[in-house]
Amino acid sequence: MKRKPTLNAEYQDLVSQAKSMFNLSQDEMNEIIIQVKKFDPKGTGYVGKHEVDDVLRDLKLLDNDKLINKFNEELKIMNAKFLDLKQICDLYCKLKQYQQQLNEEETITQEYIDAFCALGGQLDKSGFVLKSTIIETIRKEFELNFDLDQILGEHGIQLDFDEFCQLFENAGDDAKSLLTSISLSKRNQNDFIVRYKDFEKWEKSVI
């Protein structure tokens, strides 16, 4: 029975340093090593720059144009024909962080679009949402009697998509509960489920 090949001591030390330097989990480090070894079977600790993209693609970090552009920018900065394991881990961490950022931005944007549509706007972000519709929705869902028009007073009769987004951005994090609830109602076609305490905080932060 053949023994499973092990990493030599020098390469293992390089792996340990990279893992510690970039605060990687053991699973992440193992997966990186598996992909790197495809292009570095002898365990030299280096991979050619024209092969690094294959390593990161197999790690699911080059699956759209924005990530590819980010990768090319970072690779240009490194300006090396061969990258060592630490540099590959550095690229891995930067691309993973950027991928998470893109995913968060996509989720937030979709929430704005869903809420905008639920209140009368269009899916392509065209059209308008009436200020009266926002006020009516809040009154209906919260049964509040204070002057909601004061909150939206600086806006005109209707808001386009950018103005709609800006309203919630300016209101702070507490307003996001309302936005998320409107968004979910659009996706699920259910009644709004919004917490009064979140809107109450929003009211205080805006007026």
Coordinates of N, CA and C in Angstrom, one line a residue:
M1 N 0.8 -1.2 0.0 CA 0.0 0.0 0.0 C 0.9 1.2 0.0
K2 N 0.7 2.1 -1.0 CA 1.5 3.3 -1.1 C 1.1 4.3 0.0
R3 N 2.1 5.0 0.5 CA 1.9 6.0 1.5 C 1.5 7.3 0.7
K4 N 0.6 8.0 1.4 CA 0.2 9.3 0.8 C 1.4 10.3 0.8
P5 N 1.7 10.9 -0.3 CA 2.9 11.8 -0.3 C 2.7 13.0 0.6
T6 N 3.7 13.4 1.3 CA 3.7 14.5 2.2 C 4.5 15.7 1.7
L7 N 4.3 16.8 2.2 CA 5.0 18.0 1.8 C 6.4 18.0 2.5
N8 N 7.4 18.4 1.8 CA 8.7 18.5 2.4 C 8.7 19.6 3.5
A9 N 9.7 19.5 4.4 CA 9.7 20.4 5.6 C 9.8 21.9 5.2
E10 N 10.6 22.2 4.1 CA 10.7 23.6 3.7 C 9.4 24.1 3.1
Y11 N 8.7 23.3 2.3 CA 7.5 23.7 1.8 C 6.4 23.8 2.8
Q12 N 6.4 22.9 3.8 CA 5.5 22.9 4.9 C 5.6 24.1 5.7
D13 N 6.8 24.6 5.9 CA 7.1 25.8 6.6 C 6.5 27.0 5.9
L14 N 6.7 27.0 4.6 CA 6.1 28.1 3.7 C 4.6 28.1 3.8
V15 N 4.0 26.9 3.9 CA 2.5 26.8 4.0 C 2.1 27.4 5.3
S16 N 2.8 27.0 6.4 CA 2.4 27.5 7.7 C 2.5 29.0 7.8
Q17 N 3.6 29.6 7.2 CA 3.8 31.0 7.2 C 2.6 31.7 6.5
A18 N 2.3 31.2 5.3 CA 1.2 31.8 4.5 C -0.1 31.7 5.3
K19 N -0.4 30.6 5.9 CA -1.6 30.4 6.6 C -1.8 31.4 7.7
S20 N -0.7 31.6 8.5 CA -0.7 32.5 9.6 C -0.7 33.9 9.1
M21 N 0.0 34.2 8.1 CA 0.1 35.6 7.6 C -1.2 36.2 7.1
F22 N -2.0 35.3 6.5 CA -3.3 35.7 5.9 C -4.5 35.2 6.7
N23 N -4.2 34.6 7.8 CA -5.3 34.2 8.7 C -6.3 33.3 8.0
L24 N -5.8 32.3 7.3 CA -6.6 31.4 6.5 C -7.0 30.2 7.4
S25 N -8.1 29.6 7.1 CA -8.5 28.4 7.8 C -7.8 27.2 7.3
Q26 N -7.8 26.1 8.0 CA -7.1 24.9 7.4 C -7.7 24.4 6.2
D27 N -9.0 24.5 6.1 CA -9.7 24.1 4.9 C -9.3 24.9 3.7
E28 N -9.3 26.3 3.9 CA -8.9 27.2 2.8 C -7.5 26.9 2.4
M29 N -6.6 26.7 3.3 CA -5.2 26.4 3.0 C -5.0 25.1 2.2
N30 N -5.8 24.1 2.6 CA -5.7 22.8 2.0 C -6.2 22.9 0.5
E31 N -7.3 23.7 0.3 CA -7.8 23.8 -1.0 C -6.8 24.6 -1.9
I32 N -6.2 25.6 -1.4 CA -5.2 26.4 -2.1 C -4.0 25.5 -2.5
I33 N -3.6 24.7 -1.6 CA -2.4 23.8 -1.9 C -2.8 22.8 -3.0
I34 N -4.0 22.3 -2.9 CA -4.5 21.3 -3.9 C -4.4 21.9 -5.3
Q35 N -4.8 23.1 -5.4 CA -4.8 23.8 -6.8 C -3.4 24.2 -7.2
V36 N -2.7 24.7 -6.2 CA -1.3 25.1 -6.5 C -0.4 23.9 -7.0
K37 N -0.6 22.8 -6.3 CA 0.2 21.6 -6.7 C 0.0 21.1 -8.1
K38 N -1.2 21.5 -8.7 CA -1.4 21.1 -10.1 C -0.4 21.7 -11.0
F39 N 0.1 22.9 -10.6 CA 1.1 23.6 -11.4 C 2.5 23.6 -10.8
D40 N 2.6 23.1 -9.6 CA 3.8 23.0 -8.9 C 4.0 21.6 -8.3
P41 N 4.0 20.6 -9.1 CA 4.0 19.2 -8.6 C 5.2 18.8 -7.8
K42 N 6.3 19.5 -8.0 CA 7.6 19.3 -7.3 C 7.7 20.0 -6.0
G43 N 6.7 20.9 -5.7 CA 6.7 21.6 -4.4 C 7.8 22.7 -4.3
T44 N 8.1 23.4 -5.4 CA 9.1 24.4 -5.4 C 8.6 25.7 -4.6
G45 N 7.2 25.8 -4.6 CA 6.7 27.0 -3.9 C 6.4 28.1 -4.8
Y46 N 6.6 27.9 -6.1 CA 6.3 28.9 -7.1 C 5.4 28.4 -8.3
V47 N 4.6 29.4 -8.8 CA 3.7 29.1 -9.9 C 3.9 30.2 -10.9
G48 N 4.0 29.9 -12.2 CA 4.2 30.9 -13.2 C 2.9 31.8 -13.3
K49 N 3.2 33.1 -13.6 CA 2.1 34.1 -13.5 C 1.0 33.8 -14.5
H50 N 1.3 33.1 -15.6 CA 0.3 32.7 -16.6 C -0.5 31.5 -16.2
E51 N -0.1 30.9 -15.0 CA -0.9 29.8 -14.5 C -1.7 30.1 -13.3
V52 N -1.3 31.2 -12.7 CA -2.0 31.6 -11.4 C -3.5 31.9 -11.7
D53 N -3.8 32.4 -12.8 CA -5.3 32.6 -13.1 C -6.0 31.3 -13.1
D54 N -5.4 30.2 -13.5 CA -6.0 28.8 -13.5 C -6.2 28.4 -12.1
V55 N -5.2 28.7 -11.2 CA -5.3 28.3 -9.8 C -6.5 29.0 -9.2
L56 N -6.7 30.3 -9.4 CA -7.7 31.1 -8.8 C -9.1 30.8 -9.4
R57 N -9.1 30.5 -10.7 CA -10.3 30.1 -11.4 C -10.9 28.8 -10.8
D58 N -10.0 27.9 -10.5 CA -10.4 26.6 -9.9 C -10.9 26.9 -8.5
L59 N -10.4 28.0 -7.9 CA -10.9 28.3 -6.5 C -12.2 29.2 -6.6
K60 N -12.8 29.3 -7.8 CA -14.0 30.0 -8.0 C -13.9 31.5 -7.6
L61 N -12.8 32.1 -8.0 CA -12.6 33.5 -7.7 C -12.4 34.4 -8.9
L62 N -12.6 33.8 -10.1 CA -12.5 34.5 -11.3 C -13.7 34.2 -12.2
D63 N -14.9 34.4 -11.6 CA -16.1 34.0 -12.3 C -16.9 35.1 -12.9
N64 N -16.4 36.3 -12.9 CA -17.0 37.5 -13.6 C -15.9 38.5 -14.0
D65 N -16.3 39.4 -14.9 CA -15.3 40.4 -15.4 C -14.7 41.3 -14.4
K66 N -15.5 41.7 -13.4 CA -15.0 42.5 -12.3 C -13.9 41.9 -11.5
L67 N -14.1 40.6 -11.2 CA -13.0 39.8 -10.5 C -11.8 39.6 -11.4
I68 N -12.0 39.4 -12.6 CA -10.9 39.2 -13.6 C -10.1 40.5 -13.7
N69 N -10.8 41.6 -13.8 CA -10.1 42.9 -13.9 C -9.3 43.2 -12.6
K70 N -9.9 42.9 -11.4 CA -9.2 43.0 -10.2 C -8.0 42.2 -10.1
F71 N -8.1 40.9 -10.6 CA -6.9 40.0 -10.6 C -5.8 40.6 -11.5
N72 N -6.2 41.1 -12.6 CA -5.1 41.6 -13.6 C -4.5 42.8 -13.0
E73 N -5.2 43.7 -12.3 CA -4.6 44.9 -11.6 C -3.6 44.4 -10.6
E74 N -4.0 43.5 -9.7 CA -3.1 43.0 -8.6 C -1.9 42.3 -9.2
L75 N -2.1 41.6 -10.3 CA -1.0 40.9 -10.9 C 0.0 41.8 -11.5
K76 N -0.5 42.9 -12.1 CA 0.4 43.9 -12.7 C 1.2 44.6 -11.6
I77 N 0.6 44.9 -10.4 CA 1.3 45.5 -9.3 C 2.5 44.6 -8.8
M78 N 2.2 43.3 -8.8 CA 3.2 42.3 -8.3 C 4.4 42.3 -9.3
N79 N 4.1 42.4 -10.6 CA 5.2 42.5 -11.6 C 6.2 41.4 -11.4
A80 N 5.8 40.1 -11.5 CA 6.7 39.0 -11.3 C 6.3 37.9 -12.3
K81 N 7.4 37.2 -12.8 CA 7.1 36.1 -13.7 C 6.6 34.9 -13.0
F82 N 7.1 34.7 -11.7 CA 6.6 33.6 -10.9 C 6.1 34.2 -9.6
L83 N 5.1 33.6 -9.1 CA 4.5 34.0 -7.8 C 4.7 32.8 -6.8
D84 N 5.2 33.2 -5.5 CA 5.3 32.2 -4.5 C 4.0 32.0 -3.8
L85 N 3.9 31.1 -2.9 CA 2.7 30.7 -2.2 C 2.1 31.9 -1.5
K86 N 2.9 32.7 -0.8 CA 2.4 33.8 -0.1 C 1.7 34.8 -1.0
Q87 N 2.3 35.0 -2.2 CA 1.7 36.0 -3.1 C 0.4 35.4 -3.6
I88 N 0.3 34.1 -3.8 CA -0.9 33.5 -4.3 C -2.0 33.6 -3.2
C89 N -1.6 33.4 -2.0 CA -2.5 33.6 -0.8 C -3.0 35.0 -0.7
D90 N -2.1 35.9 -1.0 CA -2.5 37.3 -1.0 C -3.5 37.6 -2.0
L91 N -3.3 37.1 -3.2 CA -4.3 37.3 -4.3 C -5.6 36.6 -3.9
Y92 N -5.5 35.5 -3.3 CA -6.7 34.7 -2.9 C -7.6 35.6 -1.9
C93 N -6.9 36.1 -0.9 CA -7.6 36.9 0.1 C -8.2 38.2 -0.5
K94 N -7.5 38.9 -1.4 CA -8.0 40.1 -2.0 C -9.1 39.9 -2.9
L95 N -9.1 38.8 -3.6 CA -10.2 38.5 -4.6 C -11.4 38.0 -3.8
K96 N -11.2 37.2 -2.7 CA -12.3 36.7 -1.9 C -13.0 37.9 -1.3
Q97 N -12.2 38.8 -0.7 CA -12.8 40.0 -0.1 C -13.6 40.8 -1.1
Y98 N -13.0 41.0 -2.3 CA -13.7 41.8 -3.4 C -15.0 41.0 -3.8
Q99 N -14.9 39.7 -3.9 CA -16.1 38.9 -4.3 C -17.2 39.1 -3.3
Q100 N -16.9 39.1 -2.0 CA -17.9 39.3 -1.0 C -18.5 40.7 -1.1
Q101 N -17.6 41.7 -1.4 CA -18.1 43.1 -1.5 C -19.1 43.2 -2.7
L102 N -18.8 42.5 -3.8 CA -19.7 42.5 -5.0 C -21.0 41.9 -4.7
N103 N -20.9 40.8 -3.9 CA -22.2 40.1 -3.6 C -23.0 40.9 -2.7
E104 N -22.4 41.6 -1.7 CA -23.2 42.5 -0.8 C -23.8 43.7 -1.6
E105 N -23.0 44.2 -2.5 CA -23.6 45.3 -3.3 C -24.7 44.9 -4.2
E106 N -24.6 43.7 -4.7 CA -25.7 43.1 -5.6 C -26.9 42.9 -4.8
T107 N -26.8 42.4 -3.5 CA -27.9 42.2 -2.7 C -28.6 43.5 -2.3
I108 N -27.8 44.5 -1.9 CA -28.4 45.8 -1.6 C -29.1 46.4 -2.7
T109 N -28.5 46.4 -3.9 CA -29.1 47.0 -5.1 C -30.4 46.3 -5.4
Q110 N -30.5 45.0 -5.3 CA -31.7 44.2 -5.6 C -32.8 44.6 -4.6
E111 N -32.4 44.8 -3.3 CA -33.4 45.2 -2.3 C -34.0 46.6 -2.7
Y112 N -33.2 47.5 -3.2 CA -33.7 48.8 -3.6 C -34.6 48.7 -4.8
I113 N -34.2 47.9 -5.7 CA -35.0 47.7 -6.9 C -36.4 47.1 -6.6
D114 N -36.3 46.0 -5.7 CA -37.6 45.4 -5.3 C -38.5 46.3 -4.6
A115 N -37.9 47.1 -3.7 CA -38.8 48.1 -2.9 C -39.3 49.1 -3.8
F116 N -38.5 49.6 -4.7 CA -38.9 50.6 -5.7 C -40.1 50.2 -6.5
C117 N -40.0 48.9 -7.0 CA -41.1 48.3 -7.8 C -42.3 48.1 -7.0
A118 N -42.1 47.7 -5.7 CA -43.3 47.4 -4.9 C -44.1 48.7 -4.6
L119 N -43.4 49.8 -4.7 CA -44.1 51.1 -4.4 C -44.5 51.9 -5.7
G120 N -44.3 51.2 -6.8 CA -44.8 51.8 -8.1 C -43.8 52.1 -9.1
G121 N -42.5 51.9 -8.9 CA -41.5 52.1 -9.9 C -41.4 50.9 -10.8
Q122 N -40.5 50.9 -11.8 CA -40.3 49.9 -12.8 C -39.0 49.0 -12.5
L123 N -39.1 47.8 -13.0 CA -38.0 46.9 -12.7 C -36.7 47.4 -13.3
D124 N -36.7 48.1 -14.4 CA -35.5 48.6 -15.0 C -35.0 49.9 -14.4
K125 N -35.6 50.3 -13.2 CA -35.3 51.5 -12.4 C -35.8 52.8 -13.0
S126 N -36.7 52.6 -14.0 CA -37.3 53.8 -14.6 C -38.6 54.1 -13.8
G127 N -39.3 55.2 -14.2 CA -40.5 55.5 -13.5 C -40.2 56.3 -12.2
F128 N -41.3 56.4 -11.4 CA -41.2 57.2 -10.1 C -42.1 56.5 -9.1
V129 N -41.7 56.8 -7.8 CA -42.5 56.4 -6.7 C -43.1 57.7 -6.1
L130 N -44.4 57.8 -5.9 CA -45.0 58.9 -5.3 C -44.7 59.0 -3.8
K131 N -44.4 60.2 -3.4 CA -44.2 60.4 -2.0 C -45.4 60.0 -1.1
S132 N -46.6 60.3 -1.7 CA -47.8 60.0 -1.0 C -47.9 58.4 -0.8
T133 N -47.4 57.7 -1.8 CA -47.4 56.2 -1.7 C -46.6 55.7 -0.5
I134 N -45.4 56.3 -0.4 CA -44.5 56.0 0.8 C -45.2 56.3 2.1
I135 N -45.8 57.5 2.2 CA -46.4 57.9 3.4 C -47.6 57.0 3.7
E136 N -48.4 56.7 2.7 CA -49.6 55.8 2.9 C -49.2 54.4 3.3
T137 N -48.1 53.9 2.8 CA -47.6 52.6 3.1 C -47.2 52.5 4.6
I138 N -46.4 53.6 5.0 CA -45.9 53.6 6.4 C -47.1 53.8 7.3
R139 N -48.1 54.6 7.0 CA -49.2 54.8 7.9 C -50.0 53.5 8.0
K140 N -50.2 52.8 6.9 CA -51.0 51.6 6.9 C -50.4 50.5 7.7
E141 N -49.0 50.4 7.5 CA -48.3 49.3 8.2 C -48.1 49.6 9.7
F142 N -47.9 50.9 10.0 CA -47.5 51.2 11.4 C -48.7 51.9 12.2
E143 N -49.7 52.3 11.4 CA -50.8 53.0 12.0 C -50.3 54.2 12.9
L144 N -49.4 55.0 12.3 CA -48.8 56.1 13.0 C -49.6 57.4 12.5
N145 N -49.7 58.3 13.4 CA -50.4 59.5 13.2 C -49.6 60.8 13.1
F146 N -48.3 60.7 13.4 CA -47.5 61.9 13.3 C -47.3 62.4 11.9
D147 N -46.7 63.5 11.7 CA -46.6 64.1 10.4 C -45.5 63.5 9.5
L148 N -45.9 62.4 8.8 CA -44.9 61.7 8.0 C -44.4 62.6 6.8
D149 N -45.3 63.5 6.4 CA -44.8 64.4 5.3 C -43.6 65.2 5.7
Q150 N -43.4 65.5 7.0 CA -42.3 66.2 7.5 C -41.0 65.4 7.2
I151 N -41.1 64.1 7.3 CA -39.9 63.3 7.0 C -39.5 63.4 5.6
L152 N -40.4 63.4 4.7 CA -40.1 63.4 3.2 C -40.3 64.8 2.6
G153 N -40.4 65.8 3.5 CA -40.7 67.1 3.0 C -39.7 67.7 2.0
E154 N -38.4 67.4 2.1 CA -37.4 67.9 1.3 C -37.5 67.4 -0.1
H155 N -38.2 66.3 -0.3 CA -38.4 65.7 -1.6 C -39.6 66.2 -2.3
G156 N -39.7 66.1 -3.6 CA -40.8 66.5 -4.4 C -42.0 65.6 -4.3
I157 N -43.0 65.7 -5.2 CA -44.1 64.9 -5.1 C -43.8 63.4 -5.5
Q158 N -42.8 63.2 -6.3 CA -42.4 61.9 -6.7 C -40.9 61.8 -6.7
L159 N -40.4 60.5 -6.5 CA -39.0 60.2 -6.4 C -38.6 59.3 -7.5
D160 N -37.5 59.6 -8.3 CA -37.0 58.6 -9.2 C -36.1 57.6 -8.4
F161 N -35.5 56.6 -9.1 CA -34.8 55.6 -8.4 C -33.7 56.1 -7.6
D162 N -32.9 57.0 -8.1 CA -31.7 57.5 -7.4 C -32.2 58.3 -6.2
E163 N -33.2 59.1 -6.3 CA -33.7 59.8 -5.1 C -34.3 58.9 -4.1
F164 N -35.0 57.8 -4.5 CA -35.5 56.8 -3.6 C -34.4 56.2 -2.8
C165 N -33.3 55.8 -3.5 CA -32.2 55.2 -2.8 C -31.5 56.2 -1.9
Q166 N -31.4 57.4 -2.3 CA -30.8 58.4 -1.4 C -31.5 58.7 -0.2
L167 N -32.9 58.6 -0.3 CA -33.7 58.8 0.9 C -33.3 57.8 2.0
F168 N -33.2 56.5 1.6 CA -32.9 55.4 2.6 C -31.4 55.5 3.0
E169 N -30.6 55.9 2.1 CA -29.1 56.0 2.5 C -29.0 57.1 3.5
N170 N -29.6 58.2 3.3 CA -29.5 59.3 4.3 C -30.1 59.0 5.6
A171 N -31.1 58.1 5.6 CA -31.8 57.8 6.9 C -31.0 56.9 7.8
G172 N -30.0 56.3 7.3 CA -29.1 55.4 8.1 C -29.5 54.0 8.1
D173 N -28.8 53.2 8.9 CA -29.0 51.7 8.9 C -30.4 51.3 9.4
D174 N -31.0 52.1 10.3 CA -32.2 51.7 10.9 C -33.4 51.7 9.9
A175 N -33.2 52.5 8.8 CA -34.2 52.5 7.8 C -34.2 51.3 6.9
K176 N -33.0 50.6 6.9 CA -32.9 49.4 6.0 C -33.9 48.3 6.4
S177 N -34.4 48.3 7.6 CA -35.3 47.2 8.0 C -36.6 47.4 7.2
L178 N -37.0 48.7 7.0 CA -38.2 49.0 6.2 C -38.0 48.7 4.8
L179 N -36.8 49.0 4.3 CA -36.5 48.8 2.9 C -36.5 47.3 2.6
T180 N -35.8 46.5 3.5 CA -35.7 45.1 3.4 C -37.1 44.4 3.4
S181 N -38.0 44.9 4.3 CA -39.3 44.3 4.4 C -40.1 44.6 3.1
I182 N -40.0 45.8 2.6 CA -40.7 46.1 1.3 C -40.2 45.2 0.2
S183 N -38.9 45.0 0.2 CA -38.2 44.2 -0.8 C -38.7 42.8 -0.7
L184 N -38.8 42.2 0.5 CA -39.2 40.8 0.7 C -40.7 40.7 0.3
S185 N -41.5 41.7 0.6 CA -42.9 41.6 0.2 C -43.1 41.6 -1.3
K186 N -42.2 42.2 -2.0 CA -42.2 42.2 -3.5 C -41.9 40.8 -4.0
R187 N -40.8 40.2 -3.4 CA -40.4 38.8 -3.8 C -41.4 37.8 -3.4
N188 N -42.0 37.9 -2.2 CA -42.8 36.8 -1.7 C -44.3 37.1 -1.9
Q189 N -44.6 38.3 -2.3 CA -46.0 38.7 -2.5 C -46.8 38.5 -1.2
N190 N -46.1 38.8 -0.1 CA -46.8 38.7 1.2 C -46.9 40.1 1.8
D191 N -47.6 40.1 3.0 CA -47.7 41.4 3.7 C -46.4 41.8 4.2
F192 N -46.2 43.1 4.4 CA -45.0 43.7 5.0 C -44.8 43.1 6.4
I193 N -43.6 42.8 6.8 CA -43.2 42.4 8.1 C -42.1 43.4 8.6
V194 N -42.5 44.5 9.2 CA -41.6 45.5 9.5 C -41.7 45.8 11.0
R195 N -40.5 46.0 11.6 CA -40.5 46.2 13.1 C -40.7 47.7 13.4
Y196 N -41.7 48.0 14.2 CA -42.0 49.4 14.6 C -40.8 50.1 15.1
K197 N -40.0 49.4 16.0 CA -38.9 50.0 16.7 C -37.9 50.5 15.7
D198 N -37.7 49.8 14.5 CA -36.7 50.2 13.5 C -37.2 51.5 12.9
F199 N -38.5 51.6 12.5 CA -39.0 52.8 11.9 C -39.0 53.9 12.9
E200 N -39.2 53.7 14.1 CA -39.3 54.7 15.1 C -37.9 55.4 15.2
K201 N -36.8 54.5 15.1 CA -35.5 55.1 15.1 C -35.2 55.9 13.9
W202 N -35.7 55.4 12.8 CA -35.6 56.1 11.5 C -36.2 57.5 11.6
E203 N -37.4 57.5 12.1 CA -38.2 58.8 12.3 C -37.3 59.8 13.0
K204 N -36.7 59.3 14.1 CA -35.9 60.3 15.0 C -34.7 60.8 14.3
S205 N -34.1 59.9 13.4 CA -32.8 60.3 12.7 C -33.1 61.2 11.6
V206 N -34.3 61.2 11.0 CA -34.6 62.0 9.8 C -35.1 63.4 10.2
I207 N -36.1 63.4 11.2 CA -36.7 64.7 11.5 C -35.9 65.5 12.5

